PDB file of C-alpha atoms and ligand atoms in Angstrom:
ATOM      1  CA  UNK A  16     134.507 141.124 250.436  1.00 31.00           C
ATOM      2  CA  UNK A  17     134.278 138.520 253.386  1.00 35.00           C
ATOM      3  CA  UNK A  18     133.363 134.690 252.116  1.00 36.00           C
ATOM      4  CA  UNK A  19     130.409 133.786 253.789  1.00 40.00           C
ATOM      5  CA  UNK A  20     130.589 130.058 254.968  1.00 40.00           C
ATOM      6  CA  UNK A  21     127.093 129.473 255.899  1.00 39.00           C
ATOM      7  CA  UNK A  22     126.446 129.711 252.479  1.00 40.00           C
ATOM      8  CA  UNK A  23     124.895 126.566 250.337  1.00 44.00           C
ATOM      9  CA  UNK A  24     127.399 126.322 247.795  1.00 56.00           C
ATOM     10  CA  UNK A  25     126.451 125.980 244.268  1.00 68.00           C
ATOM     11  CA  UNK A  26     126.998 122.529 242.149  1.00 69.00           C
ATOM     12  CA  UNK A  27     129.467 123.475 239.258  1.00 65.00           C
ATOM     13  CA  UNK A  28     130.199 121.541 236.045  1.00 63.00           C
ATOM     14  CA  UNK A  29     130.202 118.036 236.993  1.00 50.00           C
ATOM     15  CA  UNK A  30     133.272 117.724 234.585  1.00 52.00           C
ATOM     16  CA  UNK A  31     135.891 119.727 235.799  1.00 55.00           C
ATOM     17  CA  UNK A  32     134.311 120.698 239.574  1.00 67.00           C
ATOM     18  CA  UNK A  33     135.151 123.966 239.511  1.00 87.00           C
ATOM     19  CA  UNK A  34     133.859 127.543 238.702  1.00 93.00           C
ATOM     20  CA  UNK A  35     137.372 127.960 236.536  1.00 95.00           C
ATOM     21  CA  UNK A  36     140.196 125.664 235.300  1.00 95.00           C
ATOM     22  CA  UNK A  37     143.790 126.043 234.390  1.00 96.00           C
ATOM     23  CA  UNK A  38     145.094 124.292 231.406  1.00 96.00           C
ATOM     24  CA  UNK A  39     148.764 124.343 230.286  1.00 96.00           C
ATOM     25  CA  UNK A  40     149.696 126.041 233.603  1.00 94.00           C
ATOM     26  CA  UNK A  41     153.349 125.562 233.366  1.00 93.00           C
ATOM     27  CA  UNK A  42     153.508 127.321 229.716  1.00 94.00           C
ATOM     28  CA  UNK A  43     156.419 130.251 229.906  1.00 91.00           C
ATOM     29  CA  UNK A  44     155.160 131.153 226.416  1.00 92.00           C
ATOM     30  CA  UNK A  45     155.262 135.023 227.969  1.00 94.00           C
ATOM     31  CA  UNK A  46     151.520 135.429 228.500  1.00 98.00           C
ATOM     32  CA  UNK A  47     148.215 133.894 230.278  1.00 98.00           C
ATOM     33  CA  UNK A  48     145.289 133.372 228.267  1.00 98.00           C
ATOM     34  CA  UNK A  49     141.996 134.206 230.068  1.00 98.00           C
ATOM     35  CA  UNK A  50     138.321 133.195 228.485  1.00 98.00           C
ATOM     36  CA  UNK A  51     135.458 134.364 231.079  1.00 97.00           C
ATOM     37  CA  UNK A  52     132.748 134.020 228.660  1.00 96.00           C
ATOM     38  CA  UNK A  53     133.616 130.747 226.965  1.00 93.00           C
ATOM     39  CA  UNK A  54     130.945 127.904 229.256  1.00 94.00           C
ATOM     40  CA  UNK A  55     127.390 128.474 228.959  1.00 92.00           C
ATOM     41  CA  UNK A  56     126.844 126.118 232.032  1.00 91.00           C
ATOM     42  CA  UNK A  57     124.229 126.847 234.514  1.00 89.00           C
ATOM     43  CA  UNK A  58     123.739 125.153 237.452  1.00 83.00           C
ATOM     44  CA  UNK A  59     120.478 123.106 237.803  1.00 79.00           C
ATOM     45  CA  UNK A  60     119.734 124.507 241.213  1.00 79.00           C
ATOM     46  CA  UNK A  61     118.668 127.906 239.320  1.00 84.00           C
ATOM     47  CA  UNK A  62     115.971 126.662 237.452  1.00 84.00           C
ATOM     48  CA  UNK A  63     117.900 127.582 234.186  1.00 88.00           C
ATOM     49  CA  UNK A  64     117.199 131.171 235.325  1.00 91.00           C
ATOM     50  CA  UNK A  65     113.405 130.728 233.839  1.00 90.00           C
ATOM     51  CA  UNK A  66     115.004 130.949 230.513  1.00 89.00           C
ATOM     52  CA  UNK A  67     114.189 128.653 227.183  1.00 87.00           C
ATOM     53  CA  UNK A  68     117.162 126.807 225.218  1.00 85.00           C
ATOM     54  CA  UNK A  69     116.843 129.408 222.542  1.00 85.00           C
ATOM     55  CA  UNK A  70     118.833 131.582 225.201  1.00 86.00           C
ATOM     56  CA  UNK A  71     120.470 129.434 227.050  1.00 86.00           C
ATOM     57  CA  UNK A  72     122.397 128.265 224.010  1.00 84.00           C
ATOM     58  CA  UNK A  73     122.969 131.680 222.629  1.00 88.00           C
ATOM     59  CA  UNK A  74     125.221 134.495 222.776  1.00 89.00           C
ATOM     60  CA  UNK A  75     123.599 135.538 225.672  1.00 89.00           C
ATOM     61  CA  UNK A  76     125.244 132.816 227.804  1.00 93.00           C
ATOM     62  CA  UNK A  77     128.475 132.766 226.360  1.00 93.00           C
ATOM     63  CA  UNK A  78     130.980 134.092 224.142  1.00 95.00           C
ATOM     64  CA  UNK A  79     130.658 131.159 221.178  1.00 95.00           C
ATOM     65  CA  UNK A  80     134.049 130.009 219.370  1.00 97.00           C
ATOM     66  CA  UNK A  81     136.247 132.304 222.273  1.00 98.00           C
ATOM     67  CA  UNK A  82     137.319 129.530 224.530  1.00 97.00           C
ATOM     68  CA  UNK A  83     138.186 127.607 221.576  1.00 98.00           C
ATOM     69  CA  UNK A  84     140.164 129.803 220.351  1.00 98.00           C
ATOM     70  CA  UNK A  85     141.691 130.483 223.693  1.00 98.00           C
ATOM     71  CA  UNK A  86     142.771 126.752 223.640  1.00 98.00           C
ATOM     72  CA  UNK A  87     144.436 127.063 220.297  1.00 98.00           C
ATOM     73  CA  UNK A  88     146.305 130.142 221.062  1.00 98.00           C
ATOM     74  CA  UNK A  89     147.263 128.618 224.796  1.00 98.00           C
ATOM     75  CA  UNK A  90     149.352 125.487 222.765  1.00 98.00           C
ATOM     76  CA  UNK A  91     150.685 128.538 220.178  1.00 98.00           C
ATOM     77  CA  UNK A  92     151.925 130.762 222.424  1.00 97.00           C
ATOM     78  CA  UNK A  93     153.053 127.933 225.014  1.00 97.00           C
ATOM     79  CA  UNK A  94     151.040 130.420 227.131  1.00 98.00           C
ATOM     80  CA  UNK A  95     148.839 128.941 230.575  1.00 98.00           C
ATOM     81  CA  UNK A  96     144.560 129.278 229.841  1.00 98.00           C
ATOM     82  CA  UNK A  97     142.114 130.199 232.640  1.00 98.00           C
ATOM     83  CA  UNK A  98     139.112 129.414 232.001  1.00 97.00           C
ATOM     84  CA  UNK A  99     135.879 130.446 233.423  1.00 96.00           C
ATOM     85  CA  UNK A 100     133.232 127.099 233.715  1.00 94.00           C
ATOM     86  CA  UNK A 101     130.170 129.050 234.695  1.00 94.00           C
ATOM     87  CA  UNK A 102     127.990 131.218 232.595  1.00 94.00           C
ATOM     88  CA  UNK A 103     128.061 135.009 232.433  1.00 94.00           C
ATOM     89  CA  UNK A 104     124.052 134.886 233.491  1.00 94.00           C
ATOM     90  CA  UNK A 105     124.968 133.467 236.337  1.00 94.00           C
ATOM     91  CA  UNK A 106     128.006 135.848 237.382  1.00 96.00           C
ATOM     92  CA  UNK A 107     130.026 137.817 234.468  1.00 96.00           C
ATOM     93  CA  UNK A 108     133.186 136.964 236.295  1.00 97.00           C
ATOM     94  CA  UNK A 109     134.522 140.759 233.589  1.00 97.00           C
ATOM     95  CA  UNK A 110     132.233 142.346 236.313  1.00 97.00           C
ATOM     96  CA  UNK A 111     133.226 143.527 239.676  1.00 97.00           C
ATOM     97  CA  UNK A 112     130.585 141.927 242.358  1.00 96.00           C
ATOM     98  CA  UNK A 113     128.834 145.603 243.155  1.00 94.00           C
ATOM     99  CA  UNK A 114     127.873 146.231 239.408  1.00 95.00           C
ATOM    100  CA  UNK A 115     124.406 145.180 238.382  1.00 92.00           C
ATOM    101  CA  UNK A 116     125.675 143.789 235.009  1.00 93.00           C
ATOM    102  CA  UNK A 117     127.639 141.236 236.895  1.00 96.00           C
ATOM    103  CA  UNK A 118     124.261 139.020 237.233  1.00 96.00           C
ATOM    104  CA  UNK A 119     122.252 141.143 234.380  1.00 93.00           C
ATOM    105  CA  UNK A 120     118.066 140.624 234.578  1.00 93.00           C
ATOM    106  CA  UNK A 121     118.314 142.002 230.758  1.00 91.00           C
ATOM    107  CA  UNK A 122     120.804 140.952 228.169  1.00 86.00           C
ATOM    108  CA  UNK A 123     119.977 142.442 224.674  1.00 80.00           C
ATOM    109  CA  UNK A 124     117.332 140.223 223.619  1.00 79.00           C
ATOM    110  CA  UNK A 125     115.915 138.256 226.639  1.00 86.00           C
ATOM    111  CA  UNK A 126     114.952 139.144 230.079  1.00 91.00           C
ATOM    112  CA  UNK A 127     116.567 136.849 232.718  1.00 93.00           C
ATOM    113  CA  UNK A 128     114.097 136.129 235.180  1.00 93.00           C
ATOM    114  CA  UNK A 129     116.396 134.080 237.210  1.00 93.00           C
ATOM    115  CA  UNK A 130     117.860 137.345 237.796  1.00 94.00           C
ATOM    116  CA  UNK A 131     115.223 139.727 237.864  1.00 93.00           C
ATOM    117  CA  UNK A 132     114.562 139.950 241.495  1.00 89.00           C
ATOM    118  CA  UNK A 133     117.741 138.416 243.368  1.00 92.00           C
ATOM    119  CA  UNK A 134     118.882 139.549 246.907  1.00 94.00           C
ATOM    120  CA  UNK A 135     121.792 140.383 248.595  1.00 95.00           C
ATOM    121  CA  UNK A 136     122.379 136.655 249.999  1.00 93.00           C
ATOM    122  CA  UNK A 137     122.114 135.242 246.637  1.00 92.00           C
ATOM    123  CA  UNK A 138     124.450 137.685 245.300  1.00 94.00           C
ATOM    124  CA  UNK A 139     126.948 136.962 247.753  1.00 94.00           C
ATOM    125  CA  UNK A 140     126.126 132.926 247.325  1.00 92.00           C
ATOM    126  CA  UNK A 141     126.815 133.384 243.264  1.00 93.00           C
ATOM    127  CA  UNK A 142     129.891 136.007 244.408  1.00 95.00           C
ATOM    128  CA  UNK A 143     131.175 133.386 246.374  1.00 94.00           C
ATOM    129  CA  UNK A 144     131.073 130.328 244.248  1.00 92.00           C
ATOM    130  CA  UNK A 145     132.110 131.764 240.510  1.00 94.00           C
ATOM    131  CA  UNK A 146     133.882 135.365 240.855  1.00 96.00           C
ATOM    132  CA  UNK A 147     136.083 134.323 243.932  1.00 96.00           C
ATOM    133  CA  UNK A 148     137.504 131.393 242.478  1.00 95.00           C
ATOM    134  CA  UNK A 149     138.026 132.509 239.100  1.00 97.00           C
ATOM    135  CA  UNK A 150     139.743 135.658 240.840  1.00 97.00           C
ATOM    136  CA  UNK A 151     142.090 133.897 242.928  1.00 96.00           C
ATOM    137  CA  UNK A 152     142.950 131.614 240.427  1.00 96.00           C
ATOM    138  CA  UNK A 153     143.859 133.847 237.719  1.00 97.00           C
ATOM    139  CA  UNK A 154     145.926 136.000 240.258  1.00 97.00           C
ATOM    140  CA  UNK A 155     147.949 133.039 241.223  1.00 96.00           C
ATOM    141  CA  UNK A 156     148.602 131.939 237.434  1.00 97.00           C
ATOM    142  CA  UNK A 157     149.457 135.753 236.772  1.00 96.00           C
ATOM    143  CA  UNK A 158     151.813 135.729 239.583  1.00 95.00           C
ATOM    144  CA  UNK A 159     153.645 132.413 239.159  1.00 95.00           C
ATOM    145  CA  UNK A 160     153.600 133.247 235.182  1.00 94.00           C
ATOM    146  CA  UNK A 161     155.992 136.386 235.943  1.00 90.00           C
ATOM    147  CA  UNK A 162     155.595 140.323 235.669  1.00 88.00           C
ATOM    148  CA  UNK A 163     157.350 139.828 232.050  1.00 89.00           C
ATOM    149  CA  UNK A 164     153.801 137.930 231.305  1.00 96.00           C
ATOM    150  CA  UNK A 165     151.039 139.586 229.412  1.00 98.00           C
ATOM    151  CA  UNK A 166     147.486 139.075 230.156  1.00 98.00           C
ATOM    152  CA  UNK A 167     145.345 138.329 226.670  1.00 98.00           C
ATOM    153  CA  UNK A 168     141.662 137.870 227.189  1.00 98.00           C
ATOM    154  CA  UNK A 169     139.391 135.960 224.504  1.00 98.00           C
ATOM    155  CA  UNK A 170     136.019 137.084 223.843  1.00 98.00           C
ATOM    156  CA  UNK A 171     133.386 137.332 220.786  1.00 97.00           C
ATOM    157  CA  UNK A 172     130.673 139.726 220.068  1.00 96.00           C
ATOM    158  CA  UNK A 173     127.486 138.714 218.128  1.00 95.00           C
ATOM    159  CA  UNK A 174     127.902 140.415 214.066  1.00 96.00           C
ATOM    160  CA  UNK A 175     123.912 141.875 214.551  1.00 94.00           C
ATOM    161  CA  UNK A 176     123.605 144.337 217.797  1.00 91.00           C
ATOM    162  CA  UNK A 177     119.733 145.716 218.394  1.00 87.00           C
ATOM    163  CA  UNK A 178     119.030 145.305 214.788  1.00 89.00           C
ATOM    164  CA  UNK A 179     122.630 146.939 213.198  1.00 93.00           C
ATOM    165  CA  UNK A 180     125.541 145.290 211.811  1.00 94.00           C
ATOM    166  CA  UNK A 181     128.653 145.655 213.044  1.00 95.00           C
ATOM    167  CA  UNK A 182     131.471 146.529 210.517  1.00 95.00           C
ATOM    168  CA  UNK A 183     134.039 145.567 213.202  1.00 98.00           C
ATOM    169  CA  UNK A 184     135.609 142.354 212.506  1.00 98.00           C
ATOM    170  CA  UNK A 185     138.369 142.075 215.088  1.00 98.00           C
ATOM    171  CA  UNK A 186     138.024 144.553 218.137  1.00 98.00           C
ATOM    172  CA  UNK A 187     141.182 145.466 220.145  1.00 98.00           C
ATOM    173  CA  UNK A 188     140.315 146.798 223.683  1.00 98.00           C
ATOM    174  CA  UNK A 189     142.190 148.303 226.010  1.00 98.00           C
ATOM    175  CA  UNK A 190     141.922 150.375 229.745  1.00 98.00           C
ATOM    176  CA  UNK A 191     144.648 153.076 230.649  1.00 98.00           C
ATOM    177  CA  UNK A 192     147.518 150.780 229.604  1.00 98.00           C
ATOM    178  CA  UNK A 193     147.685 150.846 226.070  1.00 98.00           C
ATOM    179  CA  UNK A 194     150.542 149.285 225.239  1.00 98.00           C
ATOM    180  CA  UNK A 195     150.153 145.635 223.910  1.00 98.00           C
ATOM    181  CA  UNK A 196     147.089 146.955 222.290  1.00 98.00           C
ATOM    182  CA  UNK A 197     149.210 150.174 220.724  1.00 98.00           C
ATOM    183  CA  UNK A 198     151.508 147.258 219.225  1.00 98.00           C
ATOM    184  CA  UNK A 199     148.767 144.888 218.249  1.00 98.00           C
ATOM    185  CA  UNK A 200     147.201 147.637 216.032  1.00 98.00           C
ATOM    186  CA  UNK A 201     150.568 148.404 214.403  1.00 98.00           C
ATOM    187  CA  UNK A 202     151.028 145.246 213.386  1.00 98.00           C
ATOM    188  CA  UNK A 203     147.780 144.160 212.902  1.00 98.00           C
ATOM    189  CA  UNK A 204     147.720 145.159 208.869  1.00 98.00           C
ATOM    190  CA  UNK A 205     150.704 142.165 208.366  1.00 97.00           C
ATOM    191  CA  UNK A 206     148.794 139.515 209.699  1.00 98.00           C
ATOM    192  CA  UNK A 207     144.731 139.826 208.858  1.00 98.00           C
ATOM    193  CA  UNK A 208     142.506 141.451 206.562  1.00 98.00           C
ATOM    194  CA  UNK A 209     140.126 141.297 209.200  1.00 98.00           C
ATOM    195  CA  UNK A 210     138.463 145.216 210.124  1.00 98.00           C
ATOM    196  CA  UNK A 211     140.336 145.233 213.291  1.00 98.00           C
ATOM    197  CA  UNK A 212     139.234 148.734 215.182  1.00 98.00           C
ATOM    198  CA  UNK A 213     140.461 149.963 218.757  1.00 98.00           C
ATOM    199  CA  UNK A 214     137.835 149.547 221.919  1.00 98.00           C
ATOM    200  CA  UNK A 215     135.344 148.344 219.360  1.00 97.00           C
ATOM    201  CA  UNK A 216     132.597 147.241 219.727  1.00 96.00           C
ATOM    202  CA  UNK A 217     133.495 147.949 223.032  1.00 94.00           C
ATOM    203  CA  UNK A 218     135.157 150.328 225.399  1.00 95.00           C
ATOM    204  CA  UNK A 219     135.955 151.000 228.898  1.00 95.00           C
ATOM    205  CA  UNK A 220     133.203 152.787 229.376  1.00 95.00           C
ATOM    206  CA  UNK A 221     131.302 150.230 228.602  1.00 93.00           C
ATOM    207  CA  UNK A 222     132.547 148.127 231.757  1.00 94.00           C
ATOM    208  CA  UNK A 223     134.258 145.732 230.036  1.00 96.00           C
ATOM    209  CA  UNK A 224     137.949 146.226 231.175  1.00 97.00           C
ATOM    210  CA  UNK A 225     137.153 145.372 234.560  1.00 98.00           C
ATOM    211  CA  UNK A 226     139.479 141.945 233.993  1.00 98.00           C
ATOM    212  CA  UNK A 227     142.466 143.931 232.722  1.00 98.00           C
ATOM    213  CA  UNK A 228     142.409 146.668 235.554  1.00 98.00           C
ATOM    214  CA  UNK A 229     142.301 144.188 237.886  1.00 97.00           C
ATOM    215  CA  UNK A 230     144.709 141.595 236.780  1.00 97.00           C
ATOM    216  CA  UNK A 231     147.029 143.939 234.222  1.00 97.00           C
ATOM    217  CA  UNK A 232     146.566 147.499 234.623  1.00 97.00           C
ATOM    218  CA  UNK A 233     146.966 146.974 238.327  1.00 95.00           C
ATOM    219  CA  UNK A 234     149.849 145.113 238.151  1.00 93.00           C
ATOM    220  CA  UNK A 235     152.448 146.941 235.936  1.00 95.00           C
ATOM    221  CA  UNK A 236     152.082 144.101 233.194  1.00 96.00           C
ATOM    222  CA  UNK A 237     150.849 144.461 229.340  1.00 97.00           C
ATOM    223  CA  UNK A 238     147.399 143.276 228.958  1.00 98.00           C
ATOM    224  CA  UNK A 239     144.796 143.276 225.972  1.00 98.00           C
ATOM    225  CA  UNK A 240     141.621 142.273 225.334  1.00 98.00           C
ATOM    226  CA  UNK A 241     140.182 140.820 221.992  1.00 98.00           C
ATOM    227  CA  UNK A 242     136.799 140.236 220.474  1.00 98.00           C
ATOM    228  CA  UNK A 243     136.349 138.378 217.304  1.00 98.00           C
ATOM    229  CA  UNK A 244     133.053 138.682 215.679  1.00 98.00           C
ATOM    230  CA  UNK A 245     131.015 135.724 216.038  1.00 96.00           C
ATOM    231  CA  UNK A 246     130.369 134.690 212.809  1.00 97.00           C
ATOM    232  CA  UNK A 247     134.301 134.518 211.463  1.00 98.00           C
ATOM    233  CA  UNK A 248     134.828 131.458 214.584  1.00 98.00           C
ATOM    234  CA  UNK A 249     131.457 129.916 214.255  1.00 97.00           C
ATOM    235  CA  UNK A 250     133.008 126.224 213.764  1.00 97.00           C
ATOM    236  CA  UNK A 251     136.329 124.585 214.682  1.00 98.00           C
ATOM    237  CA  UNK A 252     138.526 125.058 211.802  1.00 98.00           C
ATOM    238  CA  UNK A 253     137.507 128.968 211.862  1.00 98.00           C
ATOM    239  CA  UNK A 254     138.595 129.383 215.628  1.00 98.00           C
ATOM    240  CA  UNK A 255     142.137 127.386 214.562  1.00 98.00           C
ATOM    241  CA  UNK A 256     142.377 129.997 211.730  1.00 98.00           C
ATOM    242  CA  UNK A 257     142.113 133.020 213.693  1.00 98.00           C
ATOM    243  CA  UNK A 258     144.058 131.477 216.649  1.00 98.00           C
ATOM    244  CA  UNK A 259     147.489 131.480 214.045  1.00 98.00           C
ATOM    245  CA  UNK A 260     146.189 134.705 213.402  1.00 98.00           C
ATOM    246  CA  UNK A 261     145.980 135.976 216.395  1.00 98.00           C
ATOM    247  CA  UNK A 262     149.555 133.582 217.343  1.00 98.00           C
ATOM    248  CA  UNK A 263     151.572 135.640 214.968  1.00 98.00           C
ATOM    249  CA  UNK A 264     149.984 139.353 216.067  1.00 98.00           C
ATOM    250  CA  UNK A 265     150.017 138.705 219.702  1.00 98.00           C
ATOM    251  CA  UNK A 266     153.998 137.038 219.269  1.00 97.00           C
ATOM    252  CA  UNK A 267     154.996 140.185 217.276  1.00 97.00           C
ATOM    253  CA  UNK A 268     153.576 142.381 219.446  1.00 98.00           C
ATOM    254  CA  UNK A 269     154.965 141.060 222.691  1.00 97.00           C
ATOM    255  CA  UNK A 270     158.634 141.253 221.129  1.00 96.00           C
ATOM    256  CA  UNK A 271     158.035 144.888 219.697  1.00 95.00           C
ATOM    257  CA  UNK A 272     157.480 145.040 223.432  1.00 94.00           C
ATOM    258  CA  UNK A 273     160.349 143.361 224.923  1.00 90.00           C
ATOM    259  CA  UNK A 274     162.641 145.541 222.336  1.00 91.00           C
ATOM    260  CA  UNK A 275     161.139 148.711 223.333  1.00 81.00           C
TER     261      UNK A 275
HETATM  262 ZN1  LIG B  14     132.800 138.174 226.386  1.00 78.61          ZN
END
């Protein structure tokens, strides 16, 4: 993909700048945490993509509790956290730029439309100011964190899907390498009661391991990505919960991996 410079460039979260942002970067905890989903910011010049605060506040712009979670879990593990500060309607920075879902004109319970009827150029404007930066900074972290690091990613999943409850409780998802996953499931039963299923409620084919390919399948290093249901980190003392949780799986895991 070329940048294109004649681009206007989008305002980003007036906190932080930036379409992404690195906390603990020097942690040699042995992994990089990685929350794409966790800002529902959108930028003012997009009108709030036509959409009420009902949805703008919802599910449908983020991933609720993951990113704090993420933060817990990034002091745990002593691990670096990239986050993404841009919200998935804008650009789902766990989408490749060619795939429609990347900016998606229908989530499952509102039509977006801010992105109903977008062109190439704005494509390439949104391309340009969220994926590319979140991109090339989580390659850099991965690469000055080591090929020994894993990648974890944090995301949640909403407990009611088109009407059905999910059972899952704790999803596990993984591409072609399956190895932190493999080792996360194992152990899973000594740290949480939680109903912790493989590529659930999610799956590759699904699109959704388009992170992991890119920044651990592609690179030789363990990767994993979790999704907690909603509901069990819906305030702050939940999401510290499950980040010990997920501390003491993810820490046995990655030394049943080192052993191996
Ligand atoms: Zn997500």
């Amino acid at each position: 993909m070329v940048r294109d410079d004649n681009s206007p460039s989008m305002e980003l979260p007036s906190d932080s700048g930036s379409a992404v942002t690195i906390r603990n970067s020097d942690g040699m905890g042995g992994a990089v945490i990685v929350c794409g989903h966790g800002s529902h910011f959108i930028p003012v010049s997009v009108e709030n993509l036509g959409l009420g605060d009902d949805a703008l506040s919802s599910h449908v712009a983020w991933d609720p509790g993951a990113s704090l979670v993420s933060e817990h879990l990034s002091t745990l593990l002593d691990a670096p956290f990239v986050r993404g500060e841009v919200s998935r309607l804008i650009y789902d920075c766990n989408r490749p730029p060619d795939a429609d879902s990347a900016m998606p004109a229908r989530s499952e319970l509102f039509d977006i439309p801010g992105n109903a009827n977008i062109d190439q150029a704005e494509r390439d404007r949104r391309t340009n100011a969220v994926y590319v930066p979140f991109t090339e900074c989580l390659q850099k972290v991965m690469a000055a964190a080591g090929p020994d690091a894993a990648l974890v990613t944090i995301h949640s999943f909403v407990p009611v899907y088109h009407g059905k409850p999910r059972a899952v409780e704790l999803g596990i998802l993984h591409d072609t390498d399956t190895r932190l996953a493999d080792a996360m499931l194992a152990a899973a039963p000594r740290h949480t009661t939680m109903n912790t299923l493989r590529n659930e409620p999610y799956g590759p084919e699904d699109g959704v391991t388009h992170t992991l390919k890119l920044h651990g399948v592609s690179n030789g290093v363990p990767n994993v990505m979790i999704e907690t249901r909603n509901d069990l980190v819906a305030t702050p003392e939940a999401c510290e919960q499950v980040a010990k949780m997920l501390h003491g799986l993810i820490a046995e895991a990655l030394a049943e991996l080192q052993s191996a």
